[in-house]
GROMACS .gro file of C-alpha atoms in nm:
model
  440
    1MET     CA    1  -3.088  -0.201  -4.381
    2ALA     CA    2  -3.233  -0.305  -4.036
    3GLY     CA    3  -3.036  -0.599  -4.053
    4GLY     CA    4  -2.691  -0.405  -4.115
    5ARG     CA    5  -2.795  -0.175  -3.804
    6GLU     CA    6  -2.849  -0.464  -3.576
    7GLU     CA    7  -2.513  -0.639  -3.699
    8GLY     CA    8  -2.333  -0.299  -3.614
    9ILE     CA    9  -2.503  -0.282  -3.254
   10ALA     CA   10  -2.412  -0.648  -3.208
   11SER     CA   11  -2.039  -0.570  -3.311
   12ALA     CA   12  -2.014  -0.274  -3.087
   13ARG     CA   13  -2.153  -0.476  -2.804
   14SER     CA   14  -1.886  -0.755  -2.897
   15ALA     CA   15  -1.643  -0.498  -2.903
   16ARG     CA   16  -1.700  -0.357  -2.559
   17ALA     CA   17  -1.717  -0.704  -2.393
   18SER     CA   18  -1.379  -0.754  -2.533
   19ASP     CA   19  -1.250  -0.455  -2.400
   20ASP     CA   20  -1.406  -0.504  -2.060
   21ARG     CA   21  -1.265  -0.856  -2.046
   22TYR     CA   22  -0.926  -0.699  -2.168
   23ALA     CA   23  -0.941  -0.429  -1.879
   24TRP     CA   24  -0.992  -0.700  -1.607
   25LEU     CA   25  -0.701  -0.902  -1.759
   26VAL     CA   26  -0.463  -0.585  -1.726
   27LEU     CA   27  -0.596  -0.539  -1.379
   28GLY     CA   28  -0.513  -0.897  -1.278
   29LEU     CA   29  -0.175  -0.887  -1.419
   30LEU     CA   30  -0.090  -0.526  -1.245
   31CYS     CA   31  -0.246  -0.702  -0.918
   32ILE     CA   32   0.019  -0.979  -0.940
   33VAL     CA   33   0.295  -0.731  -0.990
   34TYR     CA   34   0.169  -0.537  -0.695
   35VAL     CA   35   0.184  -0.836  -0.508
   36LEU     CA   36   0.526  -0.908  -0.575
   37ASN     CA   37   0.606  -0.549  -0.529
   38PHE     CA   38   0.477  -0.555  -0.166
   39LEU     CA   39   0.611  -0.912  -0.093
   40ASP     CA   40   0.965  -0.796  -0.175
   41ARG     CA   41   0.913  -0.476   0.030
   42GLN     CA   42   0.787  -0.675   0.341
   43LEU     CA   43   1.000  -1.007   0.355
   44LEU     CA   44   1.243  -0.846   0.563
   45SER     CA   45   1.004  -0.784   0.848
   46ILE     CA   46   0.845  -1.153   0.763
   47LEU     CA   47   1.217  -1.293   0.817
   48ALA     CA   48   1.316  -1.059   1.074
   49LYS     CA   49   1.401  -1.314   1.347
   50PRO     CA   50   1.634  -1.540   1.137
   51ILE     CA   51   1.808  -1.218   0.986
   52GLN     CA   52   1.870  -1.081   1.325
   53ASP     CA   53   2.018  -1.428   1.439
   54ASP     CA   54   2.235  -1.451   1.133
   55LEU     CA   55   2.368  -1.105   1.084
   56GLY     CA   56   2.328  -0.974   1.468
   57ILE     CA   57   2.144  -0.646   1.393
   58THR     CA   58   1.937  -0.462   1.650
   59ASP     CA   59   1.558  -0.361   1.616
   60GLY     CA   60   1.647   0.005   1.551
   61GLN     CA   61   1.872  -0.124   1.253
   62LEU     CA   62   1.605  -0.340   1.151
   63GLY     CA   63   1.329  -0.061   1.145
   64ARG     CA   64   1.584   0.170   0.964
   65LEU     CA   65   1.640  -0.099   0.681
   66GLY     CA   66   1.260  -0.135   0.644
   67GLY     CA   67   1.173   0.214   0.715
   68LEU     CA   68   1.410   0.515   0.661
   69TYR     CA   69   1.672   0.384   0.431
   70PHE     CA   70   1.424   0.219   0.209
   71ALA     CA   71   1.186   0.490   0.190
   72MET     CA   72   1.439   0.766   0.108
   73PHE     CA   73   1.472   0.623  -0.267
   74TYR     CA   74   1.139   0.491  -0.267
   75CYS     CA   75   0.946   0.814  -0.183
   76ILE     CA   76   1.197   1.061  -0.348
   77LEU     CA   77   1.271   0.863  -0.682
   78GLY     CA   78   0.893   0.788  -0.724
   79VAL     CA   79   0.827   1.179  -0.824
   80PRO     CA   80   1.072   1.172  -1.125
   81VAL     CA   81   0.962   0.831  -1.246
   82ALA     CA   82   0.602   0.943  -1.230
   83TRP     CA   83   0.672   1.244  -1.423
   84LEU     CA   84   0.843   1.029  -1.693
   85ALA     CA   85   0.569   0.800  -1.697
   86ASP     CA   86   0.296   1.095  -1.716
   87ARG     CA   87   0.511   1.188  -2.054
   88GLY     CA   88   0.590   0.850  -2.198
   89ASN     CA   89   0.487   0.502  -2.204
   90ARG     CA   90   0.356   0.386  -1.859
   91VAL     CA   91   0.396   0.019  -1.928
   92ARG     CA   92   0.738   0.040  -2.019
   93VAL     CA   93   0.829   0.226  -1.707
   94LEU     CA   94   0.630  -0.024  -1.497
   95THR     CA   95   0.806  -0.310  -1.672
   96ILE     CA   96   1.181  -0.166  -1.608
   97ALA     CA   97   1.084  -0.095  -1.256
   98CYS     CA   98   0.959  -0.459  -1.166
   99ALA     CA   99   1.279  -0.615  -1.331
  100LEU     CA  100   1.469  -0.349  -1.117
  101TRP     CA  101   1.323  -0.416  -0.782
  102SER     CA  102   1.330  -0.806  -0.839
  103ALA     CA  103   1.730  -0.823  -0.923
  104ALA     CA  104   1.779  -0.617  -0.605
  105THR     CA  105   1.546  -0.865  -0.393
  106ILE     CA  106   1.780  -1.141  -0.522
  107ALA     CA  107   2.071  -0.935  -0.416
  108CYS     CA  108   1.924  -0.906  -0.068
  109GLY     CA  109   1.940  -1.287  -0.035
  110MET     CA  110   2.298  -1.280  -0.154
  111SER     CA  111   2.399  -1.029   0.160
  112HIS     CA  112   2.634  -1.161   0.433
  113SER     CA  113   2.623  -0.806   0.634
  114TYR     CA  114   2.462  -0.505   0.742
  115GLY     CA  115   2.615  -0.291   0.511
  116GLN     CA  116   2.534  -0.519   0.208
  117LEU     CA  117   2.178  -0.579   0.301
  118ALA     CA  118   2.137  -0.213   0.333
  119ALA     CA  119   2.257  -0.133   0.001
  120ALA     CA  120   2.024  -0.382  -0.159
  121ARG     CA  121   1.743  -0.268   0.020
  122MET     CA  122   1.797   0.070  -0.104
  123SER     CA  123   1.803  -0.048  -0.437
  124VAL     CA  124   1.479  -0.243  -0.405
  125GLY     CA  125   1.340   0.111  -0.329
  126ILE     CA  126   1.477   0.269  -0.614
  127GLY     CA  127   1.285  -0.005  -0.850
  128GLU     CA  128   0.981  -0.005  -0.661
  129ALA     CA  129   0.947   0.374  -0.698
  130GLY     CA  130   0.817   0.291  -1.049
  131GLY     CA  131   0.577   0.046  -0.954
  132VAL     CA  132   0.268   0.197  -0.809
  133PRO     CA  133   0.183   0.532  -0.947
  134PRO     CA  134   0.193   0.407  -1.332
  135SER     CA  135  -0.037   0.139  -1.216
  136TYR     CA  136  -0.256   0.370  -1.066
  137SER     CA  137  -0.290   0.565  -1.401
  138ILE     CA  138  -0.309   0.279  -1.624
  139ILE     CA  139  -0.612   0.120  -1.411
  140SER     CA  140  -0.781   0.458  -1.425
  141ASP     CA  141  -0.762   0.468  -1.787
  142TYR     CA  142  -0.910   0.141  -1.842
  143PHE     CA  143  -1.212   0.190  -1.585
  144PRO     CA  144  -1.464   0.451  -1.577
  145SER     CA  145  -1.517   0.656  -1.259
  146ASP     CA  146  -1.816   0.443  -1.167
  147ARG     CA  147  -1.619   0.130  -1.169
  148ARG     CA  148  -1.267   0.269  -1.054
  149GLY     CA  149  -1.341   0.241  -0.685
  150LEU     CA  150  -1.405  -0.138  -0.738
  151ALA     CA  151  -1.091  -0.173  -0.992
  152LEU     CA  152  -0.852   0.028  -0.758
  153GLY     CA  153  -0.957  -0.151  -0.429
  154LEU     CA  154  -0.904  -0.470  -0.627
  155PHE     CA  155  -0.569  -0.343  -0.697
  156ASN     CA  156  -0.490  -0.246  -0.359
  157LEU     CA  157  -0.554  -0.609  -0.256
  158GLY     CA  158  -0.162  -0.661  -0.360
  159PRO     CA  159  -0.027  -0.556  -0.027
  160PRO     CA  160  -0.248  -0.797   0.197
  161LEU     CA  161  -0.206  -1.059  -0.055
  162GLY     CA  162   0.185  -0.998  -0.112
  163GLN     CA  163   0.202  -0.964   0.302
  164ALA     CA  164   0.036  -1.287   0.344
  165LEU     CA  165   0.210  -1.493   0.068
  166GLY     CA  166   0.532  -1.365   0.203
  167VAL     CA  167   0.458  -1.516   0.569
  168ALA     CA  168   0.321  -1.819   0.439
  169PHE     CA  169   0.597  -1.942   0.167
  170GLY     CA  170   0.888  -1.693   0.289
  171ALA     CA  171   0.858  -1.851   0.644
  172LYS     CA  172   0.813  -2.197   0.510
  173ILE     CA  173   1.104  -2.172   0.293
  174ALA     CA  174   1.317  -1.999   0.579
  175ALA     CA  175   1.212  -2.260   0.823
  176ALA     CA  176   1.301  -2.548   0.563
  177TYR     CA  177   1.612  -2.405   0.397
  178ASP     CA  178   1.750  -2.072   0.458
  179TRP     CA  179   1.630  -1.690   0.457
  180ARG     CA  180   1.850  -1.609   0.163
  181LEU     CA  181   1.646  -1.864  -0.056
  182ALA     CA  182   1.324  -1.693  -0.011
  183PHE     CA  183   1.449  -1.349  -0.141
  184ILE     CA  184   1.631  -1.543  -0.417
  185LEU     CA  185   1.315  -1.732  -0.550
  186LEU     CA  186   1.066  -1.436  -0.508
  187GLY     CA  187   1.279  -1.191  -0.689
  188ALA     CA  188   1.313  -1.460  -0.962
  189ALA     CA  189   0.930  -1.456  -0.980
  190GLY     CA  190   0.946  -1.070  -1.019
  191LEU     CA  191   1.161  -1.102  -1.329
  192ILE     CA  192   0.889  -1.330  -1.469
  193ALA     CA  193   0.627  -1.113  -1.398
  194ALA     CA  194   0.807  -0.814  -1.560
  195ALA     CA  195   0.826  -1.015  -1.881
  196GLY     CA  196   0.436  -1.094  -1.881
  197VAL     CA  197   0.364  -0.697  -1.827
  198TRP     CA  198   0.579  -0.619  -2.140
  199ALA     CA  199   0.438  -0.891  -2.335
  200PHE     CA  200   0.051  -0.849  -2.249
  201VAL     CA  201  -0.048  -0.505  -2.116
  202ARG     CA  202  -0.094  -0.216  -2.382
  203GLU     CA  203  -0.046   0.145  -2.310
  204PRO     CA  204  -0.405   0.293  -2.277
  205ARG     CA  205  -0.498   0.617  -2.418
  206ARG     CA  206  -0.519   0.894  -2.125
  207GLY     CA  207  -0.843   0.993  -2.012
  208ALA     CA  208  -0.994   0.709  -2.217
  209THR     CA  209  -1.277   0.648  -1.976
  210ASP     CA  210  -1.348   0.992  -1.836
  211THR     CA  211  -1.703   1.076  -1.935
  212ARG     CA  212  -1.701   1.418  -1.741
  213PRO     CA  213  -1.458   1.679  -1.660
  214VAL     CA  214  -1.250   1.679  -1.328
  215ALA     CA  215  -1.369   1.860  -1.023
  216MET     CA  216  -1.138   2.152  -1.105
  217PRO     CA  217  -1.157   2.231  -1.482
  218GLU     CA  218  -0.876   2.498  -1.472
  219VAL     CA  219  -0.621   2.215  -1.400
  220ALA     CA  220  -0.703   1.998  -1.700
  221GLY     CA  221  -0.518   2.189  -1.962
  222GLU     CA  222  -0.223   2.209  -1.711
  223ALA     CA  223   0.102   2.044  -1.808
  224ALA     CA  224   0.160   1.768  -1.593
  225SER     CA  225   0.455   1.892  -1.373
  226PHE     CA  226   0.583   1.804  -1.007
  227GLY     CA  227   0.572   2.170  -0.919
  228GLY     CA  228   0.201   2.214  -1.049
  229THR     CA  229   0.074   1.894  -0.910
  230LEU     CA  230   0.247   1.957  -0.553
  231ARG     CA  231   0.091   2.302  -0.587
  232LEU     CA  232  -0.256   2.154  -0.632
  233PHE     CA  233  -0.221   1.957  -0.330
  234PHE     CA  234  -0.145   2.248  -0.107
  235ASP     CA  235  -0.378   2.469  -0.271
  236ARG     CA  236  -0.680   2.229  -0.266
  237LYS     CA  237  -0.732   2.151   0.142
  238THR     CA  238  -0.900   1.837   0.069
  239LEU     CA  239  -0.616   1.657  -0.129
  240LEU     CA  240  -0.352   1.770   0.155
  241LEU     CA  241  -0.599   1.629   0.414
  242VAL     CA  242  -0.678   1.327   0.260
  243SER     CA  243  -0.302   1.252   0.189
  244LEU     CA  244  -0.178   1.366   0.538
  245ALA     CA  245  -0.450   1.132   0.719
  246ALA     CA  246  -0.342   0.835   0.500
  247GLY     CA  247   0.022   0.897   0.587
  248ALA     CA  248  -0.066   0.933   0.964
  249THR     CA  249  -0.269   0.580   0.935
  250GLN     CA  250   0.043   0.433   0.747
  251PHE     CA  251   0.265   0.529   1.018
  252VAL     CA  252   0.060   0.272   1.228
  253THR     CA  253   0.010   0.012   0.984
  254TYR     CA  254   0.373  -0.021   0.850
  255ALA     CA  255   0.523   0.011   1.219
  256THR     CA  256   0.293  -0.275   1.283
  257LEU     CA  257   0.368  -0.478   0.961
  258GLY     CA  258   0.757  -0.398   1.022
  259PHE     CA  259   0.765  -0.594   1.356
  260THR     CA  260   0.451  -0.827   1.417
  261THR     CA  261   0.651  -1.118   1.288
  262LEU     CA  262   0.937  -1.066   1.534
  263PHE     CA  263   0.694  -0.961   1.814
  264LEU     CA  264   0.477  -1.290   1.770
  265MET     CA  265   0.821  -1.507   1.761
  266ARG     CA  266   1.010  -1.331   2.021
  267GLU     CA  267   0.753  -1.229   2.292
  268LYS     CA  268   0.462  -1.452   2.189
  269ASP     CA  269   0.697  -1.750   2.133
  270MET     CA  270   0.551  -1.842   1.797
  271THR     CA  271   0.734  -2.047   1.568
  272LEU     CA  272   0.804  -1.964   1.192
  273ASP     CA  273   0.584  -2.244   1.074
  274GLN     CA  274   0.283  -2.136   1.309
  275VAL     CA  275   0.338  -1.784   1.164
  276ALA     CA  276   0.322  -1.910   0.815
  277ILE     CA  277  -0.002  -2.053   0.887
  278TRP     CA  278  -0.184  -1.831   1.128
  279TYR     CA  279  -0.035  -1.478   1.086
  280ALA     CA  280  -0.066  -1.518   0.709
  281LEU     CA  281  -0.462  -1.614   0.728
  282VAL     CA  282  -0.517  -1.322   0.930
  283LEU     CA  283  -0.336  -1.088   0.679
  284ALA     CA  284  -0.504  -1.249   0.390
  285ILE     CA  285  -0.837  -1.238   0.486
  286GLY     CA  286  -0.846  -0.931   0.732
  287VAL     CA  287  -0.675  -0.676   0.533
  288SER     CA  288  -0.817  -0.809   0.194
  289ALA     CA  289  -1.163  -0.773   0.341
  290GLY     CA  290  -1.097  -0.415   0.474
  291ILE     CA  291  -0.946  -0.300   0.118
  292TYR     CA  292  -1.233  -0.453  -0.069
  293LEU     CA  293  -1.526  -0.368   0.155
  294SER     CA  294  -1.402   0.000   0.173
  295GLY     CA  295  -1.389   0.003  -0.223
  296ARG     CA  296  -1.769  -0.107  -0.258
  297ILE     CA  297  -1.879   0.141   0.006
  298ILE     CA  298  -1.677   0.430  -0.200
  299ASP     CA  299  -1.859   0.334  -0.536
  300ARG     CA  300  -2.198   0.305  -0.361
  301ARG     CA  301  -2.174   0.624  -0.138
  302ALA     CA  302  -1.932   0.874  -0.281
  303ALA     CA  303  -2.152   1.031  -0.529
  304THR     CA  304  -2.385   1.154  -0.266
  305ASP     CA  305  -2.196   1.160   0.051
  306PRO     CA  306  -1.852   1.263  -0.050
  307GLN     CA  307  -1.715   1.317   0.334
  308ILE     CA  308  -1.726   0.928   0.327
  309TYR     CA  309  -1.361   0.934   0.213
  310GLY     CA  310  -1.278   1.074   0.550
  311THR     CA  311  -1.562   0.957   0.797
  312MET     CA  312  -1.519   0.589   0.678
  313PRO     CA  313  -1.160   0.544   0.794
  314GLY     CA  314  -1.204   0.769   1.067
  315ILE     CA  315  -1.468   0.530   1.227
  316ALA     CA  316  -1.274   0.209   1.135
  317LEU     CA  317  -0.955   0.335   1.308
  318LEU     CA  318  -1.151   0.421   1.654
  319LEU     CA  319  -1.328   0.088   1.641
  320ALA     CA  320  -0.990  -0.092   1.571
  321ILE     CA  321  -0.786   0.081   1.887
  322PRO     CA  322  -0.911  -0.153   2.161
  323PHE     CA  323  -0.872  -0.447   1.949
  324PHE     CA  324  -0.501  -0.344   1.895
  325ILE     CA  325  -0.421  -0.303   2.267
  326GLY     CA  326  -0.557  -0.647   2.315
  327PHE     CA  327  -0.346  -0.782   2.062
  328VAL     CA  328  -0.030  -0.622   2.230
  329TRP     CA  329  -0.146  -0.709   2.599
  330ALA     CA  330  -0.236  -1.070   2.517
  331PRO     CA  331  -0.020  -1.333   2.716
  332THR     CA  332  -0.041  -1.604   2.459
  333TRP     CA  333  -0.003  -1.586   2.069
  334PRO     CA  334  -0.344  -1.767   2.001
  335LEU     CA  335  -0.545  -1.469   2.206
  336ALA     CA  336  -0.287  -1.226   2.028
  337ILE     CA  337  -0.369  -1.353   1.697
  338VAL     CA  338  -0.763  -1.355   1.767
  339PHE     CA  339  -0.743  -0.986   1.891
  340LEU     CA  340  -0.499  -0.910   1.578
  341ILE     CA  341  -0.806  -0.960   1.334
  342GLY     CA  342  -0.952  -0.655   1.451
  343PRO     CA  343  -0.700  -0.383   1.346
  344THR     CA  344  -0.569  -0.621   1.050
  345PHE     CA  345  -0.946  -0.556   0.901
  346LEU     CA  346  -1.026  -0.191   1.019
  347ASN     CA  347  -0.666  -0.043   0.976
  348TYR     CA  348  -0.689  -0.057   0.602
  349PHE     CA  349  -1.036   0.147   0.529
  350TYR     CA  350  -0.806   0.426   0.443
  351LEU     CA  351  -0.611   0.302   0.128
  352THR     CA  352  -0.875   0.272  -0.136
  353PRO     CA  353  -1.082   0.609  -0.034
  354ALA     CA  354  -0.725   0.802  -0.071
  355VAL     CA  355  -0.625   0.649  -0.402
  356THR     CA  356  -0.972   0.684  -0.519
  357TYR     CA  357  -1.035   1.028  -0.433
  358VAL     CA  358  -0.703   1.164  -0.583
  359GLN     CA  359  -0.748   0.981  -0.903
  360ASN     CA  360  -1.096   1.130  -0.935
  361ALA     CA  361  -0.983   1.460  -0.816
  362VAL     CA  362  -0.715   1.565  -1.092
  363ALA     CA  363  -0.702   1.582  -1.478
  364PRO     CA  364  -0.611   1.231  -1.662
  365ARG     CA  365  -0.234   1.385  -1.742
  366GLN     CA  366  -0.173   1.457  -1.387
  367ARG     CA  367  -0.268   1.102  -1.246
  368THR     CA  368   0.047   0.937  -1.237
  369LEU     CA  369   0.208   1.251  -1.080
  370ALA     CA  370  -0.085   1.275  -0.847
  371GLY     CA  371  -0.069   0.955  -0.741
  372ALA     CA  372   0.329   0.972  -0.703
  373VAL     CA  373   0.254   1.277  -0.467
  374LEU     CA  374   0.013   1.092  -0.283
  375LEU     CA  375   0.272   0.798  -0.227
  376LEU     CA  376   0.516   1.069  -0.127
  377ILE     CA  377   0.317   1.234   0.160
  378MET     CA  378   0.202   0.873   0.280
  379ASN     CA  379   0.511   0.697   0.256
  380LEU     CA  380   0.750   0.964   0.398
  381ILE     CA  381   0.544   0.981   0.708
  382GLY     CA  382   0.424   0.594   0.733
  383LEU     CA  383   0.679   0.375   0.580
  384GLY     CA  384   0.987   0.612   0.617
  385LEU     CA  385   0.919   0.713   0.998
  386GLY     CA  386   0.675   0.423   1.127
  387PRO     CA  387   0.911   0.111   1.140
  388THR     CA  388   1.214   0.354   1.246
  389TRP     CA  389   1.003   0.498   1.540
  390LEU     CA  390   0.904   0.142   1.641
  391GLY     CA  391   1.273  -0.027   1.620
  392MET     CA  392   1.402   0.268   1.813
  393ALA     CA  393   1.152   0.259   2.079
  394SER     CA  394   1.232  -0.109   2.128
  395ASP     CA  395   1.591  -0.037   2.143
  396TRP     CA  396   1.530   0.227   2.434
  397PHE     CA  397   1.307   0.006   2.635
  398LYS     CA  398   1.532  -0.278   2.557
  399ALA     CA  399   1.793  -0.149   2.884
  400SER     CA  400   1.501  -0.142   3.133
  401HIS     CA  401   1.286  -0.414   2.994
  402PRO     CA  402   1.481  -0.668   2.785
  403GLY     CA  403   1.212  -0.908   2.771
  404HIS     CA  404   0.909  -0.695   2.653
  405SER     CA  405   1.099  -0.408   2.479
  406LEU     CA  406   0.892  -0.469   2.153
  407GLN     CA  407   0.549  -0.479   2.344
  408LEU     CA  408   0.615  -0.140   2.517
  409ALA     CA  409   0.706   0.014   2.177
  410PHE     CA  410   0.392  -0.125   2.016
  411TYR     CA  411   0.200   0.064   2.287
  412THR     CA  412   0.356   0.388   2.198
  413LEU     CA  413   0.166   0.374   1.855
  414VAL     CA  414  -0.154   0.428   2.026
  415PRO     CA  415  -0.161   0.801   2.037
  416PHE     CA  416  -0.057   0.784   1.667
  417TYR     CA  417  -0.389   0.625   1.607
  418PHE     CA  418  -0.566   0.953   1.742
  419VAL     CA  419  -0.340   1.170   1.545
  420ALA     CA  420  -0.471   0.967   1.223
  421ILE     CA  421  -0.831   0.971   1.322
  422ALA     CA  422  -0.839   1.343   1.390
  423LEU     CA  423  -0.711   1.415   1.021
  424HIS     CA  424  -0.957   1.181   0.890
  425PHE     CA  425  -1.259   1.372   1.034
  426ALA     CA  426  -1.072   1.702   0.947
  427SER     CA  427  -1.076   1.563   0.572
  428ALA     CA  428  -1.421   1.500   0.621
  429ARG     CA  429  -1.526   1.803   0.717
  430ALA     CA  430  -1.320   1.987   0.427
  431LEU     CA  431  -1.476   1.730   0.166
  432ARG     CA  432  -1.804   1.864   0.287
  433ARG     CA  433  -1.748   2.208   0.234
  434GLU     CA  434  -1.598   2.176  -0.109
  435HIS     CA  435  -1.901   1.992  -0.205
  436SER     CA  436  -2.134   2.227  -0.073
  437GLU     CA  437  -1.938   2.507  -0.237
  438THR     CA  438  -1.938   2.346  -0.583
  439ALA     CA  439  -2.283   2.201  -0.592
  440PRO     CA  440  -2.524   2.355  -0.854
   0.00000   0.00000   0.00000
């Protein structure tokens, strides 16, 4: 009998180990999809110079392509797609979305006018609306809360890896061949990734890894609806402030991402080949390190210091400001790249805390919609307005400073740093109050 019990224990341990290995496999596949998601999204900014030279578009038009036009569809459609995913098969939604944005990326490479490119970019936004929220929810159901920060932190390495790979390979392909070929090849890679998700990822049981109720048990039984989830964000001050602080941060980060390659090439005299090496390295190392480290800190500190979700990104942004100013001011591209390491690392301490807090704060059946609401708030502010603002500012300064219009436009982002910092510290105070009110 003792032998049978030991065999049962060994079998249970083996099953848990197998489940753990599969969870990490799922995380790896979803991270690959997120890399392609962000790579396709940012390829426009990476290849801005050859696209401008070919199609004759202004900085303002470029900003609207990468910001407002894309965000209108990406943000708004993210909500109904998340609603569908919360009621149906999240893996199926993710697969269809990945196939759609990849096909639209191929269409970007086949564009020969500003109107065609704008329509293709909007289509990319439609597809990408179904990418991230289902992934957040799937990961949260494969990893328990004490490992969720690490898992979501690793998943959130998708943006820096996508941006870095886009700079490295997109710039190399464009320099050697043509900017259109870069879009076509990367879109084809996305279609292959969609097939991989469909074949290998199983839909997890909702709430499978939750060992305790969410912080607000009265919402746990509520049917997941956009109205109910949105009300939750406005009724619960911490959720709203964390989301607004993340959005204000993204205003700076998306504006910077949208125009850094063009800025380095046009005003710092970098070539596409140099961008493909040095800027790609800064992105791959700096952003990845910031996102990973913030996830580790959240896992270690959040249980005893809940205000860390706000204080950590606020302090990081405060430290980033002098490095950002140095990057914009630097007279040569090597010095600019050295200064850029600072904000590239410190600007991204906000993402994992925001995503982890929202996923931990709501009921399992609300996670996809809650992730969509978070992305709606963040991306309407950051993705929709950040690149649009910087492009418009550059066009405005071009009349008086034609050789340095982008440099002056970048300086206008400094006040937005302080807005984001103030919101992060406000969220920290709200988190501290909420914790003291709910503590036993």
